[in-house]
Amino acid sequence: MSREAFASALLRWYESDGRRNLPWQTDRTPYRVWVSEIMLQQTQVGMAAGYYARFIARFPTVRDLGAAQLDEVLHLWSGLGYYARARNLQRAAQILVQHHRGEFPATLDEVMALPGIGRSTAGAILALSRGERHPILDGNVRRVLARYFAVDGFPGDAAVERRLWALAEECTPHSRVDEYTQGIMDLGATICTRTNPACLLCPVNPACEARRNDTQRLYPTPKSRKARPQREAWVVLARRGNKVLLERRPPSGIWGGLWGLPEFPTRQHAAQWCREHLVGSSALRPEEPLEHAFSHFDYEIKPLAVRCAGKAPALRDDDRYRWYDVEAPAAVGVPKPIATLLQRPQR
DNA sequence: AAACCGGGGGA
DNA sequence: TCCCCAGGTTT
């Protein structure tokens, strides 16, 4: 099976059927490609476009991002999930400003040394923005190669991963690397899809090993997963006038650095906290619980509503707490389920 | 209900 | 080096 034939068929297909007008494809600077790659790690093109436009409008350059408030970065990331990626994005921007004059460094290793950028993302940045020859191995490419070369075993396995990287390297052409890189990602996203791949339309179908054996649905081998445990938390929905009391979450872990509702393991803990911090507030009134499914556990959020008198609360806005106006929200990060909860009509 | 995802970080 | 973690959408 010729690696050269693979690349040339792919490039021909990219000319006719590839995607060339995505928001990050105009003016492909390393910075713009970087932001798009991080967003696309967790969201498909359709969802990412709106987030990308708002993010780039607010932070047009590495320097703008590096100088930003983390709260505002997380605000523009809210709803995308994986907030550690937004934090890494900003940390890396600060490093670029402080140590690299706001430019991306010259070598793959230096790019990979930035937080949140691994081998695949570094390769994509340098290939797409500078046309340098580096392989990538994102989810799309992994699927295309696993099928084309009928690579057995699930990609989490180290030996399988090595094999896929080697194939990715061998297939990457010596010219038109940018088009090839975009093309193989497009092929995975539009033709060689996870379920129901459109093999009849595929430019490399004659030599695709999985296709020849009609086993394309078996690749890549999915990894098994255990049942999700159930977790629950009580949250205090303290209202004062039009505002709701939010607490900043710890910097790491679930929704790290975002603003959520004060959270407690039991109703008793919540009640105790209210007695201490919300002096003079009304009785706690349970509201309808909210279910949120993470990939590794189910989360049941049980709200306790409380109304605070105008002058009573001891809590003021500071680094940890803030009274959040739902009608005129501050530019801070709020996790999606919490935002949903805050939007509920008040009874 | 389950799969997916690139990289970070702890064991 | 292995294994778990993160969070939302798609299927």
Short mmCIF file of C-alpha atoms in Angstrom, two decimals, chain A residues 146-341:
data_model
loop_
_atom_site.label_atom_id
_atom_site.label_comp_id
_atom_site.label_asym_id
_atom_site.label_seq_id
_atom_site.Cartn_x
_atom_site.Cartn_y
_atom_site.Cartn_z
CA ALA A 146 -6.98 2.84 11.66
CA ARG A 147 -9.40 1.93 8.87
CA TYR A 148 -7.11 2.44 5.92
CA PHE A 149 -4.40 0.25 7.46
CA ALA A 150 -6.79 -1.95 9.48
CA VAL A 151 -4.97 -1.25 12.73
CA ASP A 152 -6.36 -3.57 15.39
CA GLY A 153 -6.44 -2.82 19.10
CA PHE A 154 -7.81 0.25 20.80
CA PRO A 155 -5.92 3.50 20.39
CA GLY A 156 -5.39 3.92 24.12
CA ASP A 157 -2.90 1.07 23.96
CA ALA A 158 0.65 2.38 23.73
CA ALA A 159 1.74 0.00 20.96
CA VAL A 160 -1.29 0.87 18.85
CA GLU A 161 -0.63 4.53 19.41
CA ARG A 162 2.98 4.16 18.28
CA ARG A 163 1.87 2.34 15.15
CA LEU A 164 -0.66 5.04 14.30
CA TRP A 165 1.90 7.81 14.79
CA ALA A 166 4.33 5.97 12.55
CA LEU A 167 1.69 5.63 9.84
CA ALA A 168 0.72 9.29 10.24
CA GLU A 169 4.36 10.26 9.76
CA GLU A 170 4.84 8.05 6.69
CA CYS A 171 1.68 9.31 5.01
CA THR A 172 2.44 13.00 5.47
CA PRO A 173 3.72 14.33 2.13
CA HIS A 174 6.76 16.52 1.65
CA SER A 175 4.84 19.25 -0.10
CA ARG A 176 1.44 20.82 0.40
CA VAL A 177 1.47 19.68 4.01
CA ASP A 178 -1.03 22.33 5.02
CA GLU A 179 -3.59 21.15 2.47
CA TYR A 180 -2.92 17.51 3.30
CA THR A 181 -3.36 18.12 7.04
CA GLN A 182 -6.60 19.99 6.57
CA GLY A 183 -7.69 17.40 4.02
CA ILE A 184 -7.24 14.34 6.19
CA MET A 185 -9.09 16.04 9.04
CA ASP A 186 -11.90 16.95 6.64
CA LEU A 187 -12.04 13.41 5.32
CA GLY A 188 -12.49 12.07 8.84
CA ALA A 189 -15.11 14.69 9.67
CA THR A 190 -17.22 14.38 6.54
CA ILE A 191 -16.61 10.98 4.88
CA CYS A 192 -14.81 8.62 7.20
CA THR A 193 -17.20 9.30 10.06
CA ARG A 194 -17.47 7.23 13.20
CA THR A 195 -20.82 5.70 12.30
CA ASN A 196 -21.96 5.11 8.73
CA PRO A 197 -18.83 6.18 6.85
CA ALA A 198 -19.55 7.22 3.26
CA CYS A 199 -17.02 4.84 1.74
CA LEU A 200 -18.50 5.18 -1.75
CA LEU A 201 -17.46 8.83 -1.77
CA CYS A 202 -14.03 8.26 -0.28
CA PRO A 203 -11.00 9.19 -2.40
CA VAL A 204 -8.86 6.43 -0.90
CA ASN A 205 -11.43 3.65 -0.83
CA PRO A 206 -9.77 1.30 -3.35
CA ALA A 207 -6.80 0.68 -1.08
CA CYS A 208 -8.56 0.99 2.27
CA GLU A 209 -7.96 -2.28 4.06
CA ALA A 210 -11.05 -2.06 6.22
CA ARG A 211 -13.18 -1.19 3.22
CA ARG A 212 -11.81 -4.14 1.24
CA ASN A 213 -12.86 -6.43 4.08
CA ASP A 214 -16.06 -4.51 4.71
CA THR A 215 -14.95 -4.08 8.32
CA GLN A 216 -14.78 -0.28 8.44
CA ARG A 217 -17.26 -0.21 11.32
CA LEU A 218 -14.87 -2.21 13.50
CA TYR A 219 -12.22 0.53 13.48
CA PRO A 220 -10.96 2.07 15.55
CA THR A 221 -11.62 -0.42 18.33
CA PRO A 222 -13.68 1.41 20.96
CA LYS A 223 -12.46 1.31 24.49
CA SER A 224 -14.73 -0.24 27.04
CA ARG A 225 -16.21 1.87 29.73
CA LYS A 226 -17.57 1.22 33.17
CA ALA A 227 -20.93 2.25 34.48
CA ARG A 228 -21.11 5.78 35.78
CA PRO A 229 -21.37 6.34 39.52
CA GLN A 230 -23.97 8.72 40.85
CA ARG A 231 -22.99 11.81 42.81
CA GLU A 232 -25.13 14.48 44.36
CA ALA A 233 -24.59 17.87 45.85
CA TRP A 234 -26.74 20.42 47.60
CA VAL A 235 -26.39 23.98 46.37
CA VAL A 236 -27.62 27.17 47.91
CA LEU A 237 -29.54 29.47 45.59
CA ALA A 238 -29.42 32.65 47.64
CA ARG A 239 -31.32 35.55 46.13
CA ARG A 240 -31.16 39.19 47.09
CA GLY A 241 -33.22 41.45 44.89
CA ASN A 242 -32.42 40.42 41.31
CA LYS A 243 -29.11 38.90 42.25
CA VAL A 244 -27.87 35.44 43.10
CA LEU A 245 -24.86 34.61 45.24
CA LEU A 246 -22.11 32.78 43.33
CA GLU A 247 -18.93 31.25 44.71
CA ARG A 248 -15.75 30.77 42.74
CA ARG A 249 -14.88 27.11 42.37
CA PRO A 250 -11.40 25.77 43.15
CA PRO A 251 -8.85 26.27 40.35
CA SER A 252 -8.76 22.60 39.40
CA GLY A 253 -11.31 19.83 39.23
CA ILE A 254 -14.79 20.07 37.84
CA TRP A 255 -15.59 23.52 36.50
CA GLY A 256 -12.27 24.74 37.85
CA GLY A 257 -12.12 28.53 38.17
CA LEU A 258 -15.72 29.04 37.16
CA TRP A 259 -18.41 30.62 39.30
CA GLY A 260 -21.02 28.23 40.69
CA LEU A 261 -23.45 28.08 43.56
CA PRO A 262 -22.15 27.38 47.08
CA GLU A 263 -22.08 23.60 47.19
CA PHE A 264 -22.35 21.13 50.07
CA PRO A 265 -22.34 17.36 50.55
CA THR A 266 -25.54 17.35 52.63
CA ARG A 267 -28.54 19.52 53.30
CA GLN A 268 -27.37 19.90 56.89
CA HIS A 269 -24.05 21.35 55.77
CA ALA A 270 -25.87 23.79 53.54
CA ALA A 271 -28.19 24.86 56.33
CA GLN A 272 -25.30 25.36 58.72
CA TRP A 273 -23.46 27.51 56.21
CA CYS A 274 -26.55 29.64 55.65
CA ARG A 275 -26.97 30.22 59.37
CA GLU A 276 -23.40 31.44 59.58
CA HIS A 277 -23.15 33.46 56.39
CA LEU A 278 -26.63 34.58 55.43
CA VAL A 279 -27.80 35.99 58.72
CA GLY A 280 -31.44 36.99 58.69
CA SER A 281 -32.30 35.06 55.56
CA SER A 282 -35.52 33.18 55.01
CA ALA A 283 -36.00 29.44 55.50
CA LEU A 284 -34.46 27.10 52.93
CA ARG A 285 -36.88 25.96 50.27
CA PRO A 286 -35.92 22.90 48.16
CA GLU A 287 -36.33 23.37 44.42
CA GLU A 288 -36.57 20.82 41.62
CA PRO A 289 -33.26 18.88 41.35
CA LEU A 290 -31.23 19.15 38.18
CA GLU A 291 -29.54 16.17 36.52
CA HIS A 292 -26.27 16.61 34.69
CA ALA A 293 -24.44 13.75 33.00
CA PHE A 294 -20.67 13.90 32.88
CA SER A 295 -18.95 11.16 30.95
CA HIS A 296 -17.64 9.52 34.12
CA PHE A 297 -20.40 10.19 36.64
CA ASP A 298 -23.97 11.40 36.91
CA TYR A 299 -24.43 14.51 38.95
CA GLU A 300 -27.61 15.44 40.73
CA ILE A 301 -27.79 19.05 41.83
CA LYS A 302 -30.31 19.72 44.59
CA PRO A 303 -31.00 23.44 45.00
CA LEU A 304 -32.06 25.05 48.24
CA ALA A 305 -33.56 28.48 47.63
CA VAL A 306 -33.25 31.21 50.17
CA ARG A 307 -34.16 34.86 50.07
CA CYS A 308 -31.87 37.34 51.72
CA ALA A 309 -33.02 40.59 53.20
CA GLY A 310 -31.64 43.75 51.65
CA LYS A 311 -29.24 44.66 54.40
CA ALA A 312 -28.72 41.35 56.18
CA PRO A 313 -26.06 39.39 54.26
CA ALA A 314 -22.58 39.68 55.55
CA LEU A 315 -21.14 38.54 52.24
CA ARG A 316 -19.81 41.11 49.88
CA ASP A 317 -18.35 40.79 46.43
CA ASP A 318 -14.74 39.64 46.67
CA ASP A 319 -12.42 37.10 45.10
CA ARG A 320 -14.53 34.24 46.36
CA TYR A 321 -18.12 35.44 46.35
CA ARG A 322 -20.13 37.68 44.12
CA TRP A 323 -23.72 38.74 43.78
CA TYR A 324 -24.49 37.92 40.16
CA ASP A 325 -27.15 39.81 38.26
CA VAL A 326 -28.86 37.25 36.05
CA GLU A 327 -30.36 40.01 33.89
CA ALA A 328 -26.99 41.76 33.42
CA PRO A 329 -24.44 38.97 33.90
CA ALA A 330 -20.83 39.81 34.66
CA ALA A 331 -18.18 38.55 32.22
CA VAL A 332 -17.19 35.50 34.24
CA GLY A 333 -17.36 31.77 33.57
CA VAL A 334 -20.52 29.94 34.62
CA PRO A 335 -20.95 26.20 33.99
CA LYS A 336 -23.79 25.31 31.69
CA PRO A 337 -26.03 23.50 34.19
CA ILE A 338 -25.66 26.37 36.67
CA ALA A 339 -26.53 28.88 33.96
CA THR A 340 -29.58 26.76 33.18
CA LEU A 341 -30.56 26.74 36.83
#
